[in-house]
Tab-separated table of N, CA and C in Angstrom:
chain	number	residue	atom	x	y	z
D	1	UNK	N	21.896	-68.138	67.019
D	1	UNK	CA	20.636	-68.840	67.033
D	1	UNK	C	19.819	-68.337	65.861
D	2	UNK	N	18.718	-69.170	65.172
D	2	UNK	CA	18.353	-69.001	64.356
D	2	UNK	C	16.822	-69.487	63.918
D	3	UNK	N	16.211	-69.364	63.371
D	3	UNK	CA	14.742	-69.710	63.504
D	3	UNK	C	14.158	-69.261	61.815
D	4	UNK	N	14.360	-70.148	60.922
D	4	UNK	CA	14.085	-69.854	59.611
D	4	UNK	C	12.663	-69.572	59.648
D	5	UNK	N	11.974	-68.873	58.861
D	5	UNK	CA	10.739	-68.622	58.453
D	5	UNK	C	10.367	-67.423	59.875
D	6	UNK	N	10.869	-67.330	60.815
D	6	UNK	CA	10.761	-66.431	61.907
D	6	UNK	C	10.464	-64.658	61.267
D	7	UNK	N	9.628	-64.023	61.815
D	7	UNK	CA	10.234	-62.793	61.444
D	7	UNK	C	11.340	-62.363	62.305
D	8	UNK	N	11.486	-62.401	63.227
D	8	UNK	CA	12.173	-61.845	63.883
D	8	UNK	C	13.149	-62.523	65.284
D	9	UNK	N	14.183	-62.870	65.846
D	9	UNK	CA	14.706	-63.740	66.803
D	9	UNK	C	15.768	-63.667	67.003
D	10	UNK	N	16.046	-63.367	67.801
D	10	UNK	CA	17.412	-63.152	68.184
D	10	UNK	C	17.846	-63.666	69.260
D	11	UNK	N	18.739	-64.295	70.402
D	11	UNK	CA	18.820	-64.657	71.123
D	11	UNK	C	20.628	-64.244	71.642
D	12	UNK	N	20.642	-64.044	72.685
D	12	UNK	CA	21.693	-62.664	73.674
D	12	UNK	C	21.938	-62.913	74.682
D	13	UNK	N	23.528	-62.953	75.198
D	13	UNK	CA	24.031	-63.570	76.445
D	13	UNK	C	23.886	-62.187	77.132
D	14	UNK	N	23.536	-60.770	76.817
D	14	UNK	CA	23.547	-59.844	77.358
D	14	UNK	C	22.615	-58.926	77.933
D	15	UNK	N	22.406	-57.659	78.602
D	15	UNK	CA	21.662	-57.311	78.965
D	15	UNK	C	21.043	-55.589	78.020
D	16	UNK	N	20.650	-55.653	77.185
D	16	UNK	CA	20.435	-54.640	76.080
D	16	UNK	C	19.581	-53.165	76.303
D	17	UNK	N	19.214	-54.141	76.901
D	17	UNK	CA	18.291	-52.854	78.040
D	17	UNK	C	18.973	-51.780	79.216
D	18	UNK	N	20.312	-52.428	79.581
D	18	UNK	CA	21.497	-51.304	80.105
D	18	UNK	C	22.016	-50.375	79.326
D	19	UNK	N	21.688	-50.864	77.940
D	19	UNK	CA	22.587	-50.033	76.876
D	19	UNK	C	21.527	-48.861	76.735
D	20	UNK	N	20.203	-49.242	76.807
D	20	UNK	CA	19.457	-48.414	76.117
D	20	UNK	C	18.735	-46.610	76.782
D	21	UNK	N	18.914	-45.916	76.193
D	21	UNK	CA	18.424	-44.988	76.900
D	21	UNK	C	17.013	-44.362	76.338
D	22	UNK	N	16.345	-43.498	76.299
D	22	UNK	CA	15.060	-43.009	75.710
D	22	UNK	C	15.033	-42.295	74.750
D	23	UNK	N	16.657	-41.552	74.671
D	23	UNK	CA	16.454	-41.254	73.354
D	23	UNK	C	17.572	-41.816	72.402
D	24	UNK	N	18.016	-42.736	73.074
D	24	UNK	CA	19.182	-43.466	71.698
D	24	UNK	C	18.868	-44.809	72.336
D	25	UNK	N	17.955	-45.577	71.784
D	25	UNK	CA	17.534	-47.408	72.043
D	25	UNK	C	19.182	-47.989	71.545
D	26	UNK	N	19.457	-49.638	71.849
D	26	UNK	CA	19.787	-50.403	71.745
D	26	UNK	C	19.747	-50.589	70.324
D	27	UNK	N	20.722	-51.179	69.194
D	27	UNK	CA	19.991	-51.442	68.329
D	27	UNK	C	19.398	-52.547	67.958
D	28	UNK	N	19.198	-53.428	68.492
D	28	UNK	CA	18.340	-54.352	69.089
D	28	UNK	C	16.813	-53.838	69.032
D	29	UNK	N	16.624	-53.505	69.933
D	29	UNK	CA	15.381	-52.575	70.343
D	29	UNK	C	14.917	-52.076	69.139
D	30	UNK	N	16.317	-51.477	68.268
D	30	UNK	CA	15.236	-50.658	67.295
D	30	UNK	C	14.978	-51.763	66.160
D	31	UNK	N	15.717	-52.821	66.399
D	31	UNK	CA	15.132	-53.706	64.929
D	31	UNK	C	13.863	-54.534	65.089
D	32	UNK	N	13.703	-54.719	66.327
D	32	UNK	CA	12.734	-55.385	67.153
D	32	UNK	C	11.279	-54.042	66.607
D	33	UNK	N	11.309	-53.004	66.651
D	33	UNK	CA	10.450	-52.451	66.803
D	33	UNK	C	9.850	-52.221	65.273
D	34	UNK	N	11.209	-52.493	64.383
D	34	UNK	CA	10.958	-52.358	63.210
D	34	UNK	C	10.447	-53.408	62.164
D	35	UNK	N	10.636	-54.631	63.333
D	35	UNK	CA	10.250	-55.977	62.991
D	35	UNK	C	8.660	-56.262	62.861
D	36	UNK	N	8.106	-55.309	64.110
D	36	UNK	CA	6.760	-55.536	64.142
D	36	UNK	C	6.396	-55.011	63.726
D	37	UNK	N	6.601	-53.179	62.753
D	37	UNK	CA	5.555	-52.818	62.179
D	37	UNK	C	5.697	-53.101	60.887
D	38	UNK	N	6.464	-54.662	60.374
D	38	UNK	CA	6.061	-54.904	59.330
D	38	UNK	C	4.657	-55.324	59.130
């Protein structure tokens, strides 16, 4: 999936948030986080 001019979008048949723990995120999570403090 795709969304030109988007900053950021992703779209996931999965659950990313099982993967993630507190001190090693998803990397998902971390692009997401890195997305917004542009």
């Amino acid at each position: 999936v795709e969304l030109k001019n988007h900053p950021f979008f992703i779209g996931t048949q999965f659950h990313p948030e099982l993967k993630s723990r507190p001190t090693s995120p998803h990397p998902l999570f971390v692009g997401l986080i890195k997305a917004t403090m542009k």
